[in-house]
XYZ file of C-alpha atoms in Angstrom:
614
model
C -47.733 21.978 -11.135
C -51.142 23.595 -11.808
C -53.658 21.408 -9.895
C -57.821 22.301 -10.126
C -60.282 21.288 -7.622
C -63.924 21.752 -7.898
C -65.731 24.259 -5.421
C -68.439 25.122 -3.651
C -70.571 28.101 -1.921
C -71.321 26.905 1.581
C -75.163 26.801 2.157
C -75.145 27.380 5.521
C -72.431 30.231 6.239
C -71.640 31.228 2.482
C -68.287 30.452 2.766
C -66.045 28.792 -0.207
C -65.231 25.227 0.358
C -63.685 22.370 -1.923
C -66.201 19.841 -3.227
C -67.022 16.268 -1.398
C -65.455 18.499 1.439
C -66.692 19.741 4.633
C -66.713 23.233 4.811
C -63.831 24.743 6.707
C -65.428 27.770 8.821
C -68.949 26.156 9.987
C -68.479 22.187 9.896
C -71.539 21.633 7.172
C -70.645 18.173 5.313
C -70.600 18.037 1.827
C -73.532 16.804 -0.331
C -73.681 13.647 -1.575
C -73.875 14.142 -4.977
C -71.146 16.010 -5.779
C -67.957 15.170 -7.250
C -64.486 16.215 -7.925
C -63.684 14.855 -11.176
C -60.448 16.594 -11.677
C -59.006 15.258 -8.158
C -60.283 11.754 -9.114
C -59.174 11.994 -12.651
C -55.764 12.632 -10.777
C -56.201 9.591 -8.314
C -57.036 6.898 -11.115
C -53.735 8.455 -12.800
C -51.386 7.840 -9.543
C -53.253 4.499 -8.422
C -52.437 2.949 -12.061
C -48.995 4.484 -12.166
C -48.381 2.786 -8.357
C -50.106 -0.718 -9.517
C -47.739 -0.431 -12.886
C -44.620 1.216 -11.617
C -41.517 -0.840 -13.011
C -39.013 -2.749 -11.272
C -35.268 -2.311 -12.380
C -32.055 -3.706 -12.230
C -28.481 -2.102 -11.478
C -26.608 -1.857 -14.675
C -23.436 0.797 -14.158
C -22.684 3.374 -12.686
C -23.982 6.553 -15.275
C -21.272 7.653 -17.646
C -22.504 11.348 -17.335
C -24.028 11.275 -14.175
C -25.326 15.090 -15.368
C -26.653 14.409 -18.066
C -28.673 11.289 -16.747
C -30.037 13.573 -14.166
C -31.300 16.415 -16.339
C -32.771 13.532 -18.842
C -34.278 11.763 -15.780
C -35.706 14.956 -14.255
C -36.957 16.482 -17.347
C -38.966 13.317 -18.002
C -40.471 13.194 -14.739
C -41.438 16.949 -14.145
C -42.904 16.783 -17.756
C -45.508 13.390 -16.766
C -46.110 15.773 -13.483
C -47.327 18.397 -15.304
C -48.865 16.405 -17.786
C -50.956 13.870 -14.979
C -51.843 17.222 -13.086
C -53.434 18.778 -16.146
C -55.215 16.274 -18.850
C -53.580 12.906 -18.369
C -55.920 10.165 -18.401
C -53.431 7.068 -17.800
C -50.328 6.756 -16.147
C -48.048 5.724 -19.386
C -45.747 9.281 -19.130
C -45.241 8.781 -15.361
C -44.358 4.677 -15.512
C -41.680 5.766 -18.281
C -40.400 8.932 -16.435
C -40.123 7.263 -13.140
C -38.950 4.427 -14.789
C -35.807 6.425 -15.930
C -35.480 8.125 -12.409
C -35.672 4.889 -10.353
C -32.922 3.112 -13.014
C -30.635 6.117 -11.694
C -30.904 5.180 -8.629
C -30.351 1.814 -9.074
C -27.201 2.610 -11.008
C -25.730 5.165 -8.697
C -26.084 2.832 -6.114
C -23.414 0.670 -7.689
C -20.073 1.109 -5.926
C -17.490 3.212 -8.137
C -13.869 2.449 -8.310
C -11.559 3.709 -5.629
C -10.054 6.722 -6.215
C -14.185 7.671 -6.882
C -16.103 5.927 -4.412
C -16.694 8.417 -1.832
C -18.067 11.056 -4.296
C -19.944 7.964 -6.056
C -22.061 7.291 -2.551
C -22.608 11.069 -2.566
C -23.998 11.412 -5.571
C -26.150 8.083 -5.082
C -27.627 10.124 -1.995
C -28.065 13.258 -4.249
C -30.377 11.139 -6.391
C -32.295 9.520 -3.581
C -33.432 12.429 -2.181
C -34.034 13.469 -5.876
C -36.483 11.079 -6.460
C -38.067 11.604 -2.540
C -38.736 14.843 -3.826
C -40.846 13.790 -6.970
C -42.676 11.159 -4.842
C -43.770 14.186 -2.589
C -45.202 15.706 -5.730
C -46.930 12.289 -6.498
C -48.791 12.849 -3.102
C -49.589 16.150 -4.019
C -51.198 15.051 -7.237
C -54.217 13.127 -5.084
C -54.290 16.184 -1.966
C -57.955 16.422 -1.132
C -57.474 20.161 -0.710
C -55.318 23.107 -2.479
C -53.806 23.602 1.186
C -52.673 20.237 1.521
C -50.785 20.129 -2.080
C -49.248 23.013 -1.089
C -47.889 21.431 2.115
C -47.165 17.965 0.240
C -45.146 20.238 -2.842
C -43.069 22.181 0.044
C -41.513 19.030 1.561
C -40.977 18.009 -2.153
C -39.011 21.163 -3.046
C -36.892 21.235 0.431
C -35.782 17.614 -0.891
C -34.926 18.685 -4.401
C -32.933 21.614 -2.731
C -31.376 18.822 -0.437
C -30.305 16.653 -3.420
C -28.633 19.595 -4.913
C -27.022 20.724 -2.083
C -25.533 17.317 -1.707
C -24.520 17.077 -5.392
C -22.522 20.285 -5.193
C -21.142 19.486 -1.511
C -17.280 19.080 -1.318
C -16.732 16.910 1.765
C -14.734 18.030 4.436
C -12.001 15.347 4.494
C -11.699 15.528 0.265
C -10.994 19.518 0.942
C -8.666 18.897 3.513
C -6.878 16.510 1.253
C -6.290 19.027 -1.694
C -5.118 21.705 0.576
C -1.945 19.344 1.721
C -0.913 19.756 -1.881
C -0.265 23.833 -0.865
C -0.083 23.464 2.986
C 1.507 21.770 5.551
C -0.332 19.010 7.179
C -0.340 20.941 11.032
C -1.434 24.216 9.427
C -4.552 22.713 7.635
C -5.317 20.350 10.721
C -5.356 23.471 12.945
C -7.215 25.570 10.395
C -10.028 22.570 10.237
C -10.338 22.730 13.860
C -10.291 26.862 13.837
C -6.604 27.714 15.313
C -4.323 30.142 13.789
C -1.373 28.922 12.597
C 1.005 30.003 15.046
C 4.669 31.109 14.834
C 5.465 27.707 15.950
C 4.853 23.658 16.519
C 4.236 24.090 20.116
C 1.657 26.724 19.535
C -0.169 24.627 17.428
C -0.235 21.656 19.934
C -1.635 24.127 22.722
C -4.178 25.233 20.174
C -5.214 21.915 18.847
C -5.164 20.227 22.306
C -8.192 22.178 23.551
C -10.361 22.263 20.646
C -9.949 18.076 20.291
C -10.704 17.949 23.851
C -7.674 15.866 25.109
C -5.495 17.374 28.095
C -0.988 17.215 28.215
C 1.028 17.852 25.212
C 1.075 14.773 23.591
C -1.573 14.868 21.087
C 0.381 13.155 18.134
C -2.421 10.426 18.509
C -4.776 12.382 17.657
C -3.139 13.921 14.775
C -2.350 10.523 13.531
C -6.177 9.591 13.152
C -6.645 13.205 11.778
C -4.178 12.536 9.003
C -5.394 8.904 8.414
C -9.139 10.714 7.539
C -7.558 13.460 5.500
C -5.927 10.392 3.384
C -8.764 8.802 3.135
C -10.380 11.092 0.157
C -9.235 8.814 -2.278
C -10.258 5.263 -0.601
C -13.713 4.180 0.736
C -13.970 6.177 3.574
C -17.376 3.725 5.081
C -14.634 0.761 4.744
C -11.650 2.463 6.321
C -13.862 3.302 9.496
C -15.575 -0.105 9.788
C -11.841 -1.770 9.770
C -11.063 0.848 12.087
C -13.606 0.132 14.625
C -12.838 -3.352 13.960
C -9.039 -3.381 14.897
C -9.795 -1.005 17.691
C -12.200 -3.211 19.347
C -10.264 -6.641 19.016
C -6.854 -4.567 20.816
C -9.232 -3.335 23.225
C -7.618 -4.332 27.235
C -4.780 -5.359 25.143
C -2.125 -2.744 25.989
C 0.424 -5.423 25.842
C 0.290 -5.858 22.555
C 0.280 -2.102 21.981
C 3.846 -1.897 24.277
C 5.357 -5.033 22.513
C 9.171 -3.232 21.604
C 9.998 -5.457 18.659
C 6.353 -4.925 17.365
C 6.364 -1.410 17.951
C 9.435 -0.855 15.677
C 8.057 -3.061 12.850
C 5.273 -0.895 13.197
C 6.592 2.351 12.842
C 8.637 1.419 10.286
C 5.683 0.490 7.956
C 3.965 3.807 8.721
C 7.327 5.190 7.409
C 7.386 3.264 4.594
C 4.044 2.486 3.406
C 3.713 6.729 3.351
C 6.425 7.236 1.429
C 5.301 4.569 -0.956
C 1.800 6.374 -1.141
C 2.937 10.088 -1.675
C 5.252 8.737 -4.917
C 2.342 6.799 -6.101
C 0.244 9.728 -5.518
C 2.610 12.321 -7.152
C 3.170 9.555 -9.926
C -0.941 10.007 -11.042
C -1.365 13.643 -10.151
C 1.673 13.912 -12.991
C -0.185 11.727 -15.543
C 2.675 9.246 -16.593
C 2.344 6.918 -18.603
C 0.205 3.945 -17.447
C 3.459 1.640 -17.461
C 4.918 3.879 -14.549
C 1.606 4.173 -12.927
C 1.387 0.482 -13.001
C 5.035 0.327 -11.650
C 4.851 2.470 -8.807
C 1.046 1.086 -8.176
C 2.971 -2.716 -7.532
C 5.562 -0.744 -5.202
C 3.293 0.696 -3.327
C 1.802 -3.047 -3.044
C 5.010 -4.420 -1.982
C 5.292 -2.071 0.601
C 1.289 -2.542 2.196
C 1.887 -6.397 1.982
C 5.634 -7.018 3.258
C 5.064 -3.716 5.626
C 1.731 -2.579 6.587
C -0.484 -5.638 6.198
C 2.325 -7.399 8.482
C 2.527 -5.133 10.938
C -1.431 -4.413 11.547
C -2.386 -8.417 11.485
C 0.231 -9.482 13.666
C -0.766 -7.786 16.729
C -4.307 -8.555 15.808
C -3.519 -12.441 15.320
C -1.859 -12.268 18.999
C -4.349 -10.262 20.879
C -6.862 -12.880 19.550
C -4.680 -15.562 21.107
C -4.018 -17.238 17.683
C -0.115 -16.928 17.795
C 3.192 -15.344 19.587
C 4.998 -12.515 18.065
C 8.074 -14.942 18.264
C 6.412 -17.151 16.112
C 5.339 -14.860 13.795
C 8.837 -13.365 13.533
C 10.040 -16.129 11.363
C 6.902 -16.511 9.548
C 6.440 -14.961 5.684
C 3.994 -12.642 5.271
C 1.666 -15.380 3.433
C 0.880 -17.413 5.481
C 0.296 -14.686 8.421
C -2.069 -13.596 6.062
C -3.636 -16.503 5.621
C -4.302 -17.143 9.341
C -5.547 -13.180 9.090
C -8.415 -14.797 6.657
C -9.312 -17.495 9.114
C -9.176 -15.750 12.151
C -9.847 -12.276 11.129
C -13.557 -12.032 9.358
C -13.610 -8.099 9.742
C -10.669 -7.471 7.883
C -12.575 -9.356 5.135
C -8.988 -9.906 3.587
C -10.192 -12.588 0.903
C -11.641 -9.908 -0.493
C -8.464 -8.052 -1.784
C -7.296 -9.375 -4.891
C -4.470 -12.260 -4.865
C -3.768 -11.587 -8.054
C -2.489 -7.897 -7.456
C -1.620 -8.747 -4.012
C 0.429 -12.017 -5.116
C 1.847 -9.592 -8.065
C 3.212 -6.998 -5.926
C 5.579 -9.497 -3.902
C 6.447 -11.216 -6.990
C 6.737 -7.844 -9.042
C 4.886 -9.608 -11.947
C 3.114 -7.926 -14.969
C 2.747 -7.289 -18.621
C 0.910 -4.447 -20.558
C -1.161 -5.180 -23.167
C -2.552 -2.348 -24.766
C -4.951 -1.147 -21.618
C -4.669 -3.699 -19.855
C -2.484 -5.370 -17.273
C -2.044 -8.863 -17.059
C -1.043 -10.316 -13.970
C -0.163 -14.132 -13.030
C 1.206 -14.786 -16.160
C -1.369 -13.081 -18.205
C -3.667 -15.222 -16.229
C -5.383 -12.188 -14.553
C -6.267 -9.698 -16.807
C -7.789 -6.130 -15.524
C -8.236 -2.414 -17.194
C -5.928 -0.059 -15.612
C -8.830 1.230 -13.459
C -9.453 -1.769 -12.187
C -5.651 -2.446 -11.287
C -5.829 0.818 -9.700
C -8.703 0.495 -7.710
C -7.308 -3.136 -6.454
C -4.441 -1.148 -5.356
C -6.194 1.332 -3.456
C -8.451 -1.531 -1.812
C -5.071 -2.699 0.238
C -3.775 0.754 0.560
C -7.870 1.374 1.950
C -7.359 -1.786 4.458
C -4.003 -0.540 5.781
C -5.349 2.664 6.626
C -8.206 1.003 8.651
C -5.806 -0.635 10.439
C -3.439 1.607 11.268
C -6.237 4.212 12.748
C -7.730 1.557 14.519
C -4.390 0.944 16.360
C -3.926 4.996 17.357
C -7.521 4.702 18.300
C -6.494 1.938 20.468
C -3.109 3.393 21.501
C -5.463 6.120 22.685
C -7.509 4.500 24.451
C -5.068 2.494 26.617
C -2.976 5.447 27.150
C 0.017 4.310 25.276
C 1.853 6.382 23.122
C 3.170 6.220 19.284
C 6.051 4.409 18.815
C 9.387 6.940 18.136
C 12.280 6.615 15.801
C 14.287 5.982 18.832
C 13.212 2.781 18.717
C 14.194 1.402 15.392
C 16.514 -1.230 14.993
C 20.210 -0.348 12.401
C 18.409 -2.511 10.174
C 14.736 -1.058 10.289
C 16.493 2.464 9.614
C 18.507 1.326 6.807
C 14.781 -0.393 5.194
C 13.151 3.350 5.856
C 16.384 5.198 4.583
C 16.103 3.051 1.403
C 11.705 3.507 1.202
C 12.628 7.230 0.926
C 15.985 7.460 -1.205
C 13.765 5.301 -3.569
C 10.786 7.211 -3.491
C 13.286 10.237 -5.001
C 14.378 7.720 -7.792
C 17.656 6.063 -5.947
C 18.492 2.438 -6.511
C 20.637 0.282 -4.241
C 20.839 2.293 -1.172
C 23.219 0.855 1.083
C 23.947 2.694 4.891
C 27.204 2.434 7.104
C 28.023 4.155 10.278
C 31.502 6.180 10.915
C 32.070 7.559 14.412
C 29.083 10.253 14.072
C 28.907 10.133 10.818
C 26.503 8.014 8.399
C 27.607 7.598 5.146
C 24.986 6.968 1.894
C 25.383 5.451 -1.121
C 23.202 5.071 -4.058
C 22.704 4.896 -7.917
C 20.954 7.810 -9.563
C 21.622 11.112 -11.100
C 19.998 13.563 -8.886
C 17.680 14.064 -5.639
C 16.124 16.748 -3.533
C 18.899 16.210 -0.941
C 18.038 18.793 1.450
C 14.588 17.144 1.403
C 15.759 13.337 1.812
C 18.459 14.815 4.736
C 14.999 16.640 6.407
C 13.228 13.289 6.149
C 15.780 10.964 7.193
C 17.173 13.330 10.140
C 15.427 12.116 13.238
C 15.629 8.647 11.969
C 19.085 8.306 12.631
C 20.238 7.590 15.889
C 20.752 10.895 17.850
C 24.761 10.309 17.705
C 25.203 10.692 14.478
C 25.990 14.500 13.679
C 27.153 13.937 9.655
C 25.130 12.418 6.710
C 27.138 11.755 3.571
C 26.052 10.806 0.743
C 27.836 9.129 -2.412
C 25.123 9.235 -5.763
C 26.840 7.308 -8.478
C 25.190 8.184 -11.798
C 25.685 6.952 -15.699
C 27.596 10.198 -16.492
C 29.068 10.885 -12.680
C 29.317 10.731 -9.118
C 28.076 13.116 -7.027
C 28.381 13.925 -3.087
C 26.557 15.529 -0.657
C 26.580 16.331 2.962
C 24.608 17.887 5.671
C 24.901 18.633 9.798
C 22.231 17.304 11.385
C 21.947 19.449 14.550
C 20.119 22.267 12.297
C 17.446 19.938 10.586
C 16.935 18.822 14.208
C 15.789 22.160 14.941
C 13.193 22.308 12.119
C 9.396 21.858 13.499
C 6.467 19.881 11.188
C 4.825 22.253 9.517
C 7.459 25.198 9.135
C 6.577 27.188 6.307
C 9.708 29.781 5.374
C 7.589 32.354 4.139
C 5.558 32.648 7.225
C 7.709 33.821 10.014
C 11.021 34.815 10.200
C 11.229 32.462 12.675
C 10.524 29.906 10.471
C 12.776 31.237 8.148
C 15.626 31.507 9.841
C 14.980 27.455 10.984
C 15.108 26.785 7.376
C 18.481 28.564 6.194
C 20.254 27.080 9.055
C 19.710 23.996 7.984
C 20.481 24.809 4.578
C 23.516 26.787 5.330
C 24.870 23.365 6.547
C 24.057 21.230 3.575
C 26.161 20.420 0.274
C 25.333 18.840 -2.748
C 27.303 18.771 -5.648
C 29.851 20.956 -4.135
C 27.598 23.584 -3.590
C 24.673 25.268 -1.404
C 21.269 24.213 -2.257
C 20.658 28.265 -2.549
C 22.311 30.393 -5.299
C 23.981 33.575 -4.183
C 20.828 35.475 -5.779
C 18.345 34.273 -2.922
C 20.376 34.644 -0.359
C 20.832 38.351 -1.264
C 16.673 38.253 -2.119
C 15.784 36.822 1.339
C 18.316 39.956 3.006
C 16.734 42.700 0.720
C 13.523 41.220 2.030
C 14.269 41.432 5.725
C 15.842 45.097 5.457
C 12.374 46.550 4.183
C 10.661 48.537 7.029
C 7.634 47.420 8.754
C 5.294 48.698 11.530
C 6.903 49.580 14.648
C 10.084 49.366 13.009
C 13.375 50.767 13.979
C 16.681 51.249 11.694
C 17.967 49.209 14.535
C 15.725 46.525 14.079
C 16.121 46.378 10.179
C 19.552 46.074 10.586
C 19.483 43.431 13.082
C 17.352 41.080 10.424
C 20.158 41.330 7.722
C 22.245 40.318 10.232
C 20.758 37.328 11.283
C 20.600 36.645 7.278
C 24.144 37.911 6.556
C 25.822 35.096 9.448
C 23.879 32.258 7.822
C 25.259 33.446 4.564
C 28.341 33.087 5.945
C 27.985 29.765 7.432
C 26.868 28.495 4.179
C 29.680 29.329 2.479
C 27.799 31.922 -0.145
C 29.222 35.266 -1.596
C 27.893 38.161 0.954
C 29.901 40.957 -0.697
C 25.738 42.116 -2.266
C 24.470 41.769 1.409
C 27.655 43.635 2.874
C 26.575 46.318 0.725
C 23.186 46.601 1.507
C 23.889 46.526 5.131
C 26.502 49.905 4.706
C 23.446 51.178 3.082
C 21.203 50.916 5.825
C 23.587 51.958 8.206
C 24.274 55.188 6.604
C 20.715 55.998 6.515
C 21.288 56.544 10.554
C 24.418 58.612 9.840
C 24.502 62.506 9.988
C 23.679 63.894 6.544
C 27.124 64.659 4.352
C 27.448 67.145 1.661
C 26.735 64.745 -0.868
C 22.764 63.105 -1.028
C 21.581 60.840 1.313
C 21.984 57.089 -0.293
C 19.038 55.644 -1.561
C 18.114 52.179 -1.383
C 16.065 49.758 -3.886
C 14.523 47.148 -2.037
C 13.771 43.816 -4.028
C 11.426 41.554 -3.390
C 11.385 38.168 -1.825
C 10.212 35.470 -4.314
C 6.724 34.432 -3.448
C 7.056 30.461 -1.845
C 9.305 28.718 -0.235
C 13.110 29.677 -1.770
C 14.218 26.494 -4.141
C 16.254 23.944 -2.994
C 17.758 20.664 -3.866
């Protein structure tokens, strides 16, 4: 802005002052005749702009939030420019402010879930927008060039504010889309600054220290870590208040928190209400069509209702006094939640929707068009909506369950293990995570130590269900077998447990050959289909890999890594006549020369990621 003020030649010292001002260097007052009539032209504009400034109303949230911005701010900066220079009424800066404080008003307006956090960002963004252009207002009616400049300098550090927060990604929401790439220990420990070490347990001496807690056992804390990482696509405000919440009611209430029975219903909805959540998640991120989304939206329902809602109100109904875990045993999850609505204001669970939450147990909808109708076409909501309903009890689950490890913490009592399921809790999880691959009428029966599968289906990442399922079975059972009957065929697969025992969270095969060597043990003991998860090909890949030199290295050395790779080979039943050959290859190069040239050997490279399996 290009502001004028009138001045005058100090009488007394000669000095410049501003007009109707004293002057700066001696003191002398200004006379009383003289005037300022740009500055006052300037204060007439702002005092009728204050006395006519328009009230608004929320509508929606802006379509093009960018656009509504740049038209807003346009607007305003032009009826700045315009009041600082000629204006003689404050029409331009009622309608330009008029168009900035509507955006704020509409931003304010809560956006669906899987939006709302960025929604409240962007809100804030345009708060400190408009703080800005207020500062400027003030700057307009400055009795002196000085102060304008001070009043336009705490304008400008809010408009670089607002942009900064526009453009911000927060922490948790960058956390989130790195678990698509990484696994969840590496980009906890990279959050908190620690390497990524060459195993679990150097992670957990990393992390222990930087989150301040002393022992080993921080799996606590990495529970609440992971809760807040999920959280990018719920309300992250809510999921903390219901957190605090649930922590405070269980506070001095570490019987609850020790209850057995309750402990293993517990961990069996974390299980489960996960596994629900990743397939939902992978469902959108693949953009199916909204009949599937819909589907596995209600699943995921099912599974927060019958599992996690259960689970969380239940202790919170009998640390309030209000019942007995026996005689919520036999109770339906209705009326428990219910008595969660009477007794349980901060949960605020009238607020979910019983339509979607009534739909998921009963596994009722139609599409129509874009729509889903729900209660018998009683209930009728966009997709979005549906979604965001969803999301809402997903959101309340995850309150919950942090605001139990945040009470678990704080009593000292620890997460609940897989030890301490019950045959039939395992069975529920082994069928959560067989279905969340796309199998149908899991069924589980024990052998000696074996534990035999069945299913319907016509394929599944079986290496990946035996690494999920392995430490839920009791530690007896050595075998898993599994019998997939399809339309076209049945299909078998087994797997030793003892080497997916051995695997650590977070391994990443193309990190260490530590790591590496964890992974193809397990795989060397796992069949599907007759065969090894791993072709021939990448087995004799991974050994090429290992023989190439590296610092320090020694022929020795080299040869010992092929090694390693060529007995795993062997385990797993693969062709290692291509890695018996490269091994004679390296070997000769430690030979004495013979008349004939030395060999020469073409190293290929290991495929970047991790080496496909089933």
């Amino acid at each position: 802005m290009r502001l004028k003020w009138s001045l005058r030649t100090c009488a007394r010292c000669g000095g410049e002052r501003v007009a109707k001002r004293p002057c700066p260097e001696c003191g002398t007052p200004a006379a009383p005749h003289e005037i300022q009539p740009d500055l006052d032209r300037r204060t007439k504009v702002v005092s009728e702009f204050r006395a006519g400034r328009r009230e608004v109303s929320s509508t929606s949230f802006p379509h093009d939030l960018v656009t509504a911005v740049d038209t807003a701010t346009d607007a305003v900066l032009s009826a700045l420019a315009d009041a600082a220079r000629w204006d003689r009424h404050a029409d331009g800066l009622i309608h330009a402010f008029e168009l900035l404080d509507q955006l704020v008003a509409d931003t304010s307006r809560l956006r669906p879930r899987p939006h709302r956090n960025r929604g409240r960002r962007e809100h804030q963004a345009v708060l400190r927008l408009r703080m800005g252009f207020e500062q400027f207002l003030d700057a307009l009616t400055s009795a002196t060039p000085l102060d304008a400049q001070r009043q336009e300098a705490v304008g400008q550090r809010h408009l670089d504010s607002a942009s900064e927060v526009l453009a911000e990604v927060n922490r948790h929401d960058d956390l989130s889309e790195q678990l698509q790439e990484r696994p969840l220990m590496e980009v906890l420990g990279a959050d908190h600054g620690v390497a990524a070490g060459e195993s679990f347990t150097d992670m957990i001496a990393g992390l222990g220290p930087k989150l301040g807690l002393t022992g080993d056992d921080i799996s606590l804390q990495i529970a609440i870590d992971a809760v807040d990482v999920a959280t990018a696509a719920l309300d992250r405000v809510r999921v903390l208040e219901v957190s605090d919440y649930v922590a405070g009611l269980l506070k001095d209430h570490s019987e609850v928190l020790e209850d057995h029975d309750w402990r293993t219903e517990l961990l069996a909805a974390i299980l489960t209400v996960d596994s629900r959540a990743n397939t939902f998640v992978q469902v959108t991120d693949s953009d199916e069509h909204d009949l599937i989304v819909v589907q596995k939206a209600l699943d995921l329902m099912v599974t927060v209702r019958e599992r996690g809602l259960r689970a969380g109100v239940a202790a919170l109904l009998v640390a309030g006094g209000h019942a007995s875990f026996e005689e919520l045993s036999v109770q339906s999850v209705g009326p428990m939640l219910k008595a969660g609505e009477r007794h349980l204001p901060g949960l605020r669970l009238d607020q979910l929707s019983r339509a979607v939450r009534d739909a998921g147990a009963h596994q009722d909808f139609q599409m129509d068009r874009e729509a889903v109708l729900l209660d018998r076409g009683r209930s009728r909501f966009t997709v979005e909506e549906f979604i965001d309903q969803v999301l809402a009890g997903l959101e309340l689950h995850q309150g919950i369950m942090r605001g139990i490890y945040v009470a678990m913490t704080e009593s000292g009592v620890g997460l609940p293990s897989p030890a301490e399921l019950s045959s039939r809790e395992r069975l529920d999880v082994v069928r959560y995570m067989l279905a969340a691959a796309g199998v149908r009428d899991v069924d589980m029966s024990y052998d000696g130590p074996t534990v035999k599968i069945t299913g319907r289906g016509d394929s599944l990442p079986w290496a990946s269900v035996v690494a999920g399922i392995a430490d839920i079975l009791p530690k007896d059972v050595e075998m898993v077998a599994l019998e997939l009957t399809g339309d076209r065929q049945t299909l078998h697969g087994t797997a030793q447990l003892h080497a997916y025992r051995q695997l650590q969270p977070g391994d990443d095969p193309t990190r260490s050959d530590t790591e590496l060597l964890r992974f193809l043990r397990a795989t060397s003991v796992t069949r599907f289909a007759g065969q090894n998860p791993l072709e021939t090909q990448i087995w004799t890949n991974i050994a090429t890999h290992m023989s190439n030199e590296r610092a320090g290295d020694s022929l020795a050395d080299r040869v010992r890594r092929v090694i390693s790779i060529r007995d795993v080979a062997r385990d797993a039943a693969v062709d290692t006549a291509a890695i018996e050959t490269l091994l004679a290859g390296l070997r000769s190069l430690g030979a004495p020369p013979t008349a004939g040239a030395r060999a020469r050997l073409a190293f290929a490279p290991l495929p970047k990621g991790t080496p496909p399996h089933n």
